[in-house]
Short mmCIF file of C-alpha atoms in Angstrom, two decimals:
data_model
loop_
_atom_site.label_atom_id
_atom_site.label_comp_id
_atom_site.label_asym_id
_atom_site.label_seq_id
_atom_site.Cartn_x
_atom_site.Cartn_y
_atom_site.Cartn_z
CA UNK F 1 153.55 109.94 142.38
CA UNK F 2 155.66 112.05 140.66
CA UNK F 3 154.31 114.52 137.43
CA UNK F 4 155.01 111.57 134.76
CA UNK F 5 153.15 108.83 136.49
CA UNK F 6 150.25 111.42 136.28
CA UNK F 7 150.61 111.86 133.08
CA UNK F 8 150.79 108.64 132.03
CA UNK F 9 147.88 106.97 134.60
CA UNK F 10 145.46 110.01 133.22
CA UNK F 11 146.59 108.81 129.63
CA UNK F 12 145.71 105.09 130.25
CA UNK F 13 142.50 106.49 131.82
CA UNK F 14 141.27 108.41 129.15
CA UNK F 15 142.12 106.05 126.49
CA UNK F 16 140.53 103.08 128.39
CA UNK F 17 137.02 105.51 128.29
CA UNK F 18 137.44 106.75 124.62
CA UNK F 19 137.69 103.03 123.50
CA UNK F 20 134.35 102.07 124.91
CA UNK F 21 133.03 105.62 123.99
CA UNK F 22 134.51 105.31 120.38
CA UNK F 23 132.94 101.88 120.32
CA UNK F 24 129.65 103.41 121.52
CA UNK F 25 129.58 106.12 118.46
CA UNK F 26 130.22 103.39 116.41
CA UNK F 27 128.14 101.42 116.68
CA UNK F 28 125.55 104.30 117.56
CA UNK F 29 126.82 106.22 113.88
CA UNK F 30 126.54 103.13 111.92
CA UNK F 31 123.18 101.89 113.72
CA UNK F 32 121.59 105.76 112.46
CA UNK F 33 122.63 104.80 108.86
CA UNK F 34 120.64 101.13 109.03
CA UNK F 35 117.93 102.97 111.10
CA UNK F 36 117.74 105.54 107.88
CA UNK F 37 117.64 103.21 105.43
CA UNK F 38 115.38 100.09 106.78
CA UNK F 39 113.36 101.28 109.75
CA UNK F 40 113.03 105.04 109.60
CA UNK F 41 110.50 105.50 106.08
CA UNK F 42 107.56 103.66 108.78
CA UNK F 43 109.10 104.47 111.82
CA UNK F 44 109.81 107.66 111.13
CA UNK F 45 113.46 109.47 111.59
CA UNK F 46 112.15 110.85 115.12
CA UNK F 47 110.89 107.00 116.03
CA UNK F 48 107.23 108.56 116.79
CA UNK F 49 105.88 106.40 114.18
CA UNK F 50 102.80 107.38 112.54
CA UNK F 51 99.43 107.38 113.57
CA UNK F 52 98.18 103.67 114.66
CA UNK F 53 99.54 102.29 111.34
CA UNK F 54 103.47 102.48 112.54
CA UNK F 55 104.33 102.48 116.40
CA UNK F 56 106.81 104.40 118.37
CA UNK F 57 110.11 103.27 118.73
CA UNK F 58 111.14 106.16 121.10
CA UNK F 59 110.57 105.37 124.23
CA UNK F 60 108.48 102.13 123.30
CA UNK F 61 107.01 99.98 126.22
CA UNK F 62 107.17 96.93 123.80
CA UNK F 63 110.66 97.08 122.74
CA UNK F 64 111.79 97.14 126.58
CA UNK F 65 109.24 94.36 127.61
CA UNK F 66 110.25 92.34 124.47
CA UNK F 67 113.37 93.28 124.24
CA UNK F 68 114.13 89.46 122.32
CA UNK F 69 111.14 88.99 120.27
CA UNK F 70 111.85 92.19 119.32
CA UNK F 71 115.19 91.56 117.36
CA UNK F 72 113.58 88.38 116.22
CA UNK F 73 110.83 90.41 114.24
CA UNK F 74 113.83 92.98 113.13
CA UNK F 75 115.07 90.37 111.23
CA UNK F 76 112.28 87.88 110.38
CA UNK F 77 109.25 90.35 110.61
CA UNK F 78 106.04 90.01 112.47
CA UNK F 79 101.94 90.26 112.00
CA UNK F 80 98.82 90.70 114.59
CA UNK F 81 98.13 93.06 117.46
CA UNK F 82 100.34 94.58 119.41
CA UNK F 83 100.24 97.36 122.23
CA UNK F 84 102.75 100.10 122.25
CA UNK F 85 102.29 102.82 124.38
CA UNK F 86 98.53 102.19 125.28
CA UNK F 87 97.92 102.02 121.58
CA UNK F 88 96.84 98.74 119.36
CA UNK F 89 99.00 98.33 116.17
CA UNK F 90 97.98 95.88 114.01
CA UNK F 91 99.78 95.52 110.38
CA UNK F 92 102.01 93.35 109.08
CA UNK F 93 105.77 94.21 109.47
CA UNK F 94 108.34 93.07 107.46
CA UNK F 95 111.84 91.72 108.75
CA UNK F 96 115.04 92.73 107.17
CA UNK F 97 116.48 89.08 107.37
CA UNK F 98 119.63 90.53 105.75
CA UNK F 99 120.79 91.95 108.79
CA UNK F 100 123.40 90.75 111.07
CA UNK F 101 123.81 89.73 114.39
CA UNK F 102 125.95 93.34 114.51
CA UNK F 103 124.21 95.34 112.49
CA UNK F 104 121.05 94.62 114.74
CA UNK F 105 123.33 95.51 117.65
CA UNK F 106 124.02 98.76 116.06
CA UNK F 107 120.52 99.83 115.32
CA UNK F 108 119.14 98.79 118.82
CA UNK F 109 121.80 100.70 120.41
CA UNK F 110 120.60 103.92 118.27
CA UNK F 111 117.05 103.54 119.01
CA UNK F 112 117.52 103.04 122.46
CA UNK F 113 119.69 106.19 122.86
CA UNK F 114 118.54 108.38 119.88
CA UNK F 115 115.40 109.79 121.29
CA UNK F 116 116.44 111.59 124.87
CA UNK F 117 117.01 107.79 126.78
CA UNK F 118 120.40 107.07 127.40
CA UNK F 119 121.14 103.51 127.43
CA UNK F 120 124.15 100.95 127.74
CA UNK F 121 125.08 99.43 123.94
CA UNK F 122 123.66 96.85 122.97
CA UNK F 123 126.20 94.16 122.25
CA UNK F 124 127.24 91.50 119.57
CA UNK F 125 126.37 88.84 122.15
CA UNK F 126 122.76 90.30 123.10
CA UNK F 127 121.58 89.89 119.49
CA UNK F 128 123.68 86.62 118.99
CA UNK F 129 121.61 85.13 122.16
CA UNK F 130 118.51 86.20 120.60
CA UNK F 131 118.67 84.91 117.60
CA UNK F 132 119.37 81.74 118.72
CA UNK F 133 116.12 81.86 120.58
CA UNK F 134 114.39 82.92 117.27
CA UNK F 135 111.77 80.97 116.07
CA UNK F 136 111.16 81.97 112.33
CA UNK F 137 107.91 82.21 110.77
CA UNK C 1 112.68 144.48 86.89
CA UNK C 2 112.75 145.16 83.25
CA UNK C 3 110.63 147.66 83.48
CA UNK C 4 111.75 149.67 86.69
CA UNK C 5 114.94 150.03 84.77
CA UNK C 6 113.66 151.51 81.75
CA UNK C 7 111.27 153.93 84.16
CA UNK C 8 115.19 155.05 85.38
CA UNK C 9 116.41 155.04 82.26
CA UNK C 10 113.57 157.81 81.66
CA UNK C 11 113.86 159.69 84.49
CA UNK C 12 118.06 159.98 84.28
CA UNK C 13 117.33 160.87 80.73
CA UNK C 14 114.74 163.73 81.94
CA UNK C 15 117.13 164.62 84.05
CA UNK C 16 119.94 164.72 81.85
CA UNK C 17 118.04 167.04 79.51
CA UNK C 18 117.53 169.14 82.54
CA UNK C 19 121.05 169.35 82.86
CA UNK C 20 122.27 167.73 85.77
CA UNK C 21 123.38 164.76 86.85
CA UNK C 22 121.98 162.94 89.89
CA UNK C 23 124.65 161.35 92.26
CA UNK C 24 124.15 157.01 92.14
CA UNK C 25 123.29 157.42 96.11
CA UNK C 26 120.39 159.30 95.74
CA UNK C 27 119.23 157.21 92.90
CA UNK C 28 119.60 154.09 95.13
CA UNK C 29 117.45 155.81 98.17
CA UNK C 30 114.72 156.08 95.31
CA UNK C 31 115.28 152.17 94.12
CA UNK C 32 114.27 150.86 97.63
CA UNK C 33 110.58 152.03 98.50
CA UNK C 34 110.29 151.61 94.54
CA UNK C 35 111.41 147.89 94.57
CA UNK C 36 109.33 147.33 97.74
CA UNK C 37 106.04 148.53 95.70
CA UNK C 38 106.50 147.30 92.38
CA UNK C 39 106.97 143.65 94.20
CA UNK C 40 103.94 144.41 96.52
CA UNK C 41 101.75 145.23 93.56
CA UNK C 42 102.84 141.98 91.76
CA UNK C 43 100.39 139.12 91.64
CA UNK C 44 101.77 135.67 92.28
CA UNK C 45 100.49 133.35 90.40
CA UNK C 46 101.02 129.31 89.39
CA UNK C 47 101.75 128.26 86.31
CA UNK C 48 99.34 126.13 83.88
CA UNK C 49 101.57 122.69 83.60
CA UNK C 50 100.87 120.21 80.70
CA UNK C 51 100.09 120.81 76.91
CA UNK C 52 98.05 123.51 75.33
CA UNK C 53 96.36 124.19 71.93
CA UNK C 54 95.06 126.90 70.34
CA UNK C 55 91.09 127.39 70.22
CA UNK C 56 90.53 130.24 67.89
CA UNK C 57 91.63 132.75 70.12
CA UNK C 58 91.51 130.77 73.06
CA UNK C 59 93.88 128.11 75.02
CA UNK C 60 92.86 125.32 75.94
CA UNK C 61 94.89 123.82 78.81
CA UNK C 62 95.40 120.47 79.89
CA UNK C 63 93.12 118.91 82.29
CA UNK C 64 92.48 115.62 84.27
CA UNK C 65 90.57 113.17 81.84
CA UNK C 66 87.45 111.81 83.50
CA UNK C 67 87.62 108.72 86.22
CA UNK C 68 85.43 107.37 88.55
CA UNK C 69 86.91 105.64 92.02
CA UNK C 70 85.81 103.91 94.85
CA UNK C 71 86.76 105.65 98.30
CA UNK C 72 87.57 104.13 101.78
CA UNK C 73 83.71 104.61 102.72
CA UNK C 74 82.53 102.63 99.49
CA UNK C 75 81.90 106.41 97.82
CA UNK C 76 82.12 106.45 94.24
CA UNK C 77 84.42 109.44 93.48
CA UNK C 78 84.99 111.26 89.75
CA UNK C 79 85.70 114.16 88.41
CA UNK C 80 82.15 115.95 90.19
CA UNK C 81 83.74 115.21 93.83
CA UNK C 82 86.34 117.63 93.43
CA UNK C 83 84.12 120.21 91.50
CA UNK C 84 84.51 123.75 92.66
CA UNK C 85 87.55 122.17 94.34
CA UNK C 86 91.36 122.49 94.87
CA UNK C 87 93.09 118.78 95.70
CA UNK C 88 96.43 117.52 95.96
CA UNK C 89 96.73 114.02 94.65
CA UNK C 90 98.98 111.17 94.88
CA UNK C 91 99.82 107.07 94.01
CA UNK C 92 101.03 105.07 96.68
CA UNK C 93 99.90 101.60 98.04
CA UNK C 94 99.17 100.79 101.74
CA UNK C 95 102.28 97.80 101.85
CA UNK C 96 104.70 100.05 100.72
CA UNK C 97 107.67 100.09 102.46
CA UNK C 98 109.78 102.57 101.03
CA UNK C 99 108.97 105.94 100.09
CA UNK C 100 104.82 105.57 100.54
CA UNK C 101 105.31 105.78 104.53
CA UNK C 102 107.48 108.66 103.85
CA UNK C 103 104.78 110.46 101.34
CA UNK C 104 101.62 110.06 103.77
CA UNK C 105 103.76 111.73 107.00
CA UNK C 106 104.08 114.25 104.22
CA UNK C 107 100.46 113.83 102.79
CA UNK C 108 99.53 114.06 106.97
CA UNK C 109 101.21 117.85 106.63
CA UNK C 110 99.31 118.87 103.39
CA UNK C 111 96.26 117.60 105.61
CA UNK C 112 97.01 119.28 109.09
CA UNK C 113 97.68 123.13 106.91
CA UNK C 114 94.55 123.10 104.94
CA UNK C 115 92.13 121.78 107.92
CA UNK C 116 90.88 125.17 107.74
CA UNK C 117 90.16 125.25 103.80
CA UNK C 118 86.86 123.83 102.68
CA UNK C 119 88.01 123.92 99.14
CA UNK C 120 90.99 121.79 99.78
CA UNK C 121 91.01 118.16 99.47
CA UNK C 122 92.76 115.18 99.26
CA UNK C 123 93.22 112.44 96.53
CA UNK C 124 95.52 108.81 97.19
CA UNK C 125 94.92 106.22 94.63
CA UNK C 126 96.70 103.18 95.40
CA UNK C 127 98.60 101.11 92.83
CA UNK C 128 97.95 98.25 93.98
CA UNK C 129 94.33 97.62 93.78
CA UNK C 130 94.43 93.49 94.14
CA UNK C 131 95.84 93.69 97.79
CA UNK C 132 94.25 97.21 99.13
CA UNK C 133 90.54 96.61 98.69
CA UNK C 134 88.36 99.51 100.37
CA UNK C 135 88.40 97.75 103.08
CA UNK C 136 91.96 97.73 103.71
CA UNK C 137 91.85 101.84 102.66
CA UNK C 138 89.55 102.34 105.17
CA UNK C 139 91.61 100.41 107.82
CA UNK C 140 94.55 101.94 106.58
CA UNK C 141 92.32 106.06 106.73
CA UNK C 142 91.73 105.23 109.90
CA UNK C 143 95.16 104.26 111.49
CA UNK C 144 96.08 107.59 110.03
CA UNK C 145 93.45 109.34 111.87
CA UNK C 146 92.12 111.42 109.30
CA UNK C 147 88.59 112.03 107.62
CA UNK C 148 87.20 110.60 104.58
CA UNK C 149 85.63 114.25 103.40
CA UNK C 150 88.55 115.58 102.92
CA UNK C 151 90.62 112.58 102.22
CA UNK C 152 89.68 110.03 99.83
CA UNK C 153 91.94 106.72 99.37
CA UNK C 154 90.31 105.03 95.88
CA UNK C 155 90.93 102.45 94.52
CA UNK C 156 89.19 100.91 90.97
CA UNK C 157 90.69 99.05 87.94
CA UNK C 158 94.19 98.91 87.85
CA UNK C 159 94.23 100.05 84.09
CA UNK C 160 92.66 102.99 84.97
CA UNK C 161 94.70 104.26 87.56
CA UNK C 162 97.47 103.64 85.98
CA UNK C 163 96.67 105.20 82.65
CA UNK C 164 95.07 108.44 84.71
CA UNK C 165 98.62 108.47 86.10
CA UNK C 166 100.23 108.52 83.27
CA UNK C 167 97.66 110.72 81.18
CA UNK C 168 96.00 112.57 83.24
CA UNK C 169 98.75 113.69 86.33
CA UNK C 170 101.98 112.76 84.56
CA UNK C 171 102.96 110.75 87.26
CA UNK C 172 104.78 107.23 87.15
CA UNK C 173 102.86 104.32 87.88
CA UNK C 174 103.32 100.90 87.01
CA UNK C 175 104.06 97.44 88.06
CA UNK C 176 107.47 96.23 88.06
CA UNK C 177 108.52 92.40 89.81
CA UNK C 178 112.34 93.78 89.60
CA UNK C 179 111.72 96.05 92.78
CA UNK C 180 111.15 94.78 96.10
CA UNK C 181 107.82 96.15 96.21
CA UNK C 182 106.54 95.27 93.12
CA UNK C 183 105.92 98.39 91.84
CA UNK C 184 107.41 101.14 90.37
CA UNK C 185 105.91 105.00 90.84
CA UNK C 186 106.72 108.21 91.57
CA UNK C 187 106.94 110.24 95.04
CA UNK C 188 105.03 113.44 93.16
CA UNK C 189 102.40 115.28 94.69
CA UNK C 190 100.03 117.24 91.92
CA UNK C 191 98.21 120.20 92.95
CA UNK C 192 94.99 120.69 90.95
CA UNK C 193 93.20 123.70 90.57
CA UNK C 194 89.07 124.53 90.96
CA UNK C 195 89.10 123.72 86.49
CA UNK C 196 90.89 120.16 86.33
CA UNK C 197 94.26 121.92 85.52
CA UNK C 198 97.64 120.61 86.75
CA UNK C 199 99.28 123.65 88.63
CA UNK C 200 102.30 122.30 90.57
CA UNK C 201 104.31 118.81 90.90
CA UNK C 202 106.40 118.13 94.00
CA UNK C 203 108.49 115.54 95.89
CA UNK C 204 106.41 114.22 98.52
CA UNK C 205 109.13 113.02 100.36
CA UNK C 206 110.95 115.90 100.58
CA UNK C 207 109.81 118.13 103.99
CA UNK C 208 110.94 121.50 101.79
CA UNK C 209 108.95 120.48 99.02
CA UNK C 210 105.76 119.70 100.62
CA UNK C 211 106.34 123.36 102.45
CA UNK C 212 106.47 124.86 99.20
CA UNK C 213 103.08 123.47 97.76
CA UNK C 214 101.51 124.54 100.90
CA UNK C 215 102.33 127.84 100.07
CA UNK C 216 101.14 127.36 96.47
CA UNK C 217 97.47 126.23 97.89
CA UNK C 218 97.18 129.73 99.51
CA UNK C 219 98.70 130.90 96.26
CA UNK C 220 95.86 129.29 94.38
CA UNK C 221 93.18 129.73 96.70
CA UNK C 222 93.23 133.39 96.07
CA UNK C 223 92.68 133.26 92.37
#
């Protein structure tokens, strides 16, 4: 392999891993602004919640047991007990039934990777799936 | 400031008159320790807020009208509660989803720097009186974790805690169907002092804010 070929395989490379990075940050930048502006007054902008009113996002036992309920109440909100973390939460939530099949995407991928976990993104076709499965209250 | 300039105004006068003149540097070496005591010796204290009249020779400040609550334990709560007491106070209501969630992690703060301070407490009416009933407060107290001495949630007639709002704290307060909430009110924390007399308004949801009233308690608490 002469110096071009190099050049040009370490091109194709990188750009092949900055396309699925760049789609990452994308969807992990835009997922931080929706997480700002409908999750993160309860939630908190750490995801620690608050006391046992809100629960924990970061790191949260529920979200990766329940992974598709969970994007079911993102949208169409929820009510009774739940256990996050060892601890019983147990007030109504209210979905954001505005939000898109992508836009959910983009905040799961930010609250499963904003917090010191490092996850794979959550895709258009996760949420899609899950929605389907939805049954609204 | 005023005046340390018109004390060097004297003394490069005196000097003058003695005839001769002082170089700027050495002047400067005597600002510093100066500027370092005058500010030590300086008092800070809060300002009075709201309107004041004249009483013959005395002023008579603005202070919070009287009202009469009921708290998260069922405790009846006026004026007498807080007496011989500082409080911060606030109006939120517990299905808030905007900036109320955002006000108690900040209210949580207030409560967390004054454990310590027996004559500090803490007021929360809610605005919505129909859905948070006392036992919903007390629910609500107790997710946060925090204790009903030094915390009281009320809640009473809706026409009186919105006029005491308005009246008595300045704050907004008021029902509104055109937000999603249903309400309309304001993020403001008021600090009240040991006489019923507004002495700071903040943002309680803003994290630099909230730092700054805590530093106006221990302001207060030393007059």
């Amino acid at each position: 392999m002469n110096c071009l070929q190099w050049v040009v395989a370490s091109g194709l490379l990188m750009c092949c891993c900055t396309s699925k990075d760049m789609k990452f940050q994308q969807y992990f930048a835009q997922g931080q602004n929706l997480y700002e502006t409908h999750c993160s007054n309860c939630h908190q902008k750490n995801g620690q919640g608050l006391g046992r009113l809100y629960p924990p996002l970061a790191g949260s036992d529920y979200l990766k047991n329940n992974f598709e309920a969970s994007i079911c109440l993102m949208k169409y909100g929820t009510s009774g007990e739940i256990s996050v973390k060892g601890i019983q939460f147990n007030k109504p939530m209210p979905g954001v039934p505005s939000l898109t099949e992508l836009e959910l995407a983009e905040i799961l991928t930010y609250i499963t990777n904003a917090w010191g976990e490092e996850h794979e993104m959550i895709t258009l076709e996760q949420t899609s799936q899950a929605l389907k499965n939805c049954t609204p209250p | 400031m005023k005046k340390y300039m018109k004390e060097m105004k004297l003394f490069w006068n005196d000097h003058q008159v003695a005839g001769y003149r002082l170089p700027i540097s050495y002047c400067l070496l005597l600002a510093v320790p100066f500027l370092f005591f005058s500010c030590s010796l300086k008092k800070e204290k809060l300002p009075i807020l709201g309107q004041r009249e004249m009483n013959g020779n005395d002023t008579v400040y603005h202070t919070v009208a009287p009202f009469r609550f009921v708290d998260q334990d069922s405790a009846i709560v006026t004026n007498a509660t807080f007496n011989n007491k500082i409080y911060v106070t606030d109006f939120f209501f517990t299905s808030c989803r905007t900036i109320c969630p955002v006000m108690k992690s900040q209210m949580l703060r207030v409560y967390e720097a004054t454990k310590n301070m027996p004559d500090v407490l803490l007021l929360s009416h809610t605005i919505d009186p129909e859905y948070d009933t006392v036992a919903l407060l007390h629910d609500f107290a107790d997710r946060l974790g925090v204790e009903s001495k030094r915390w009281h949630f009320v809640t009473g007639a809706k026409d009186s805690i919105y006029k005491i709002a308005q009246t008595s704290y300045f704050a907004v307060a008021m029902e509104d169907k055109t937000e999603p909430d249903g309400f309309i009110h304001s993020g403001a924390f008021m600090l009240i002092d040991k006489h019923g007399r507004i002495r700071g308004k903040y943002d309680g949801t803003k994290e630099e804010e909230v730092n700054r009233l805590i530093g106006d308690i221990k302001i207060l608490r030393q007059e």
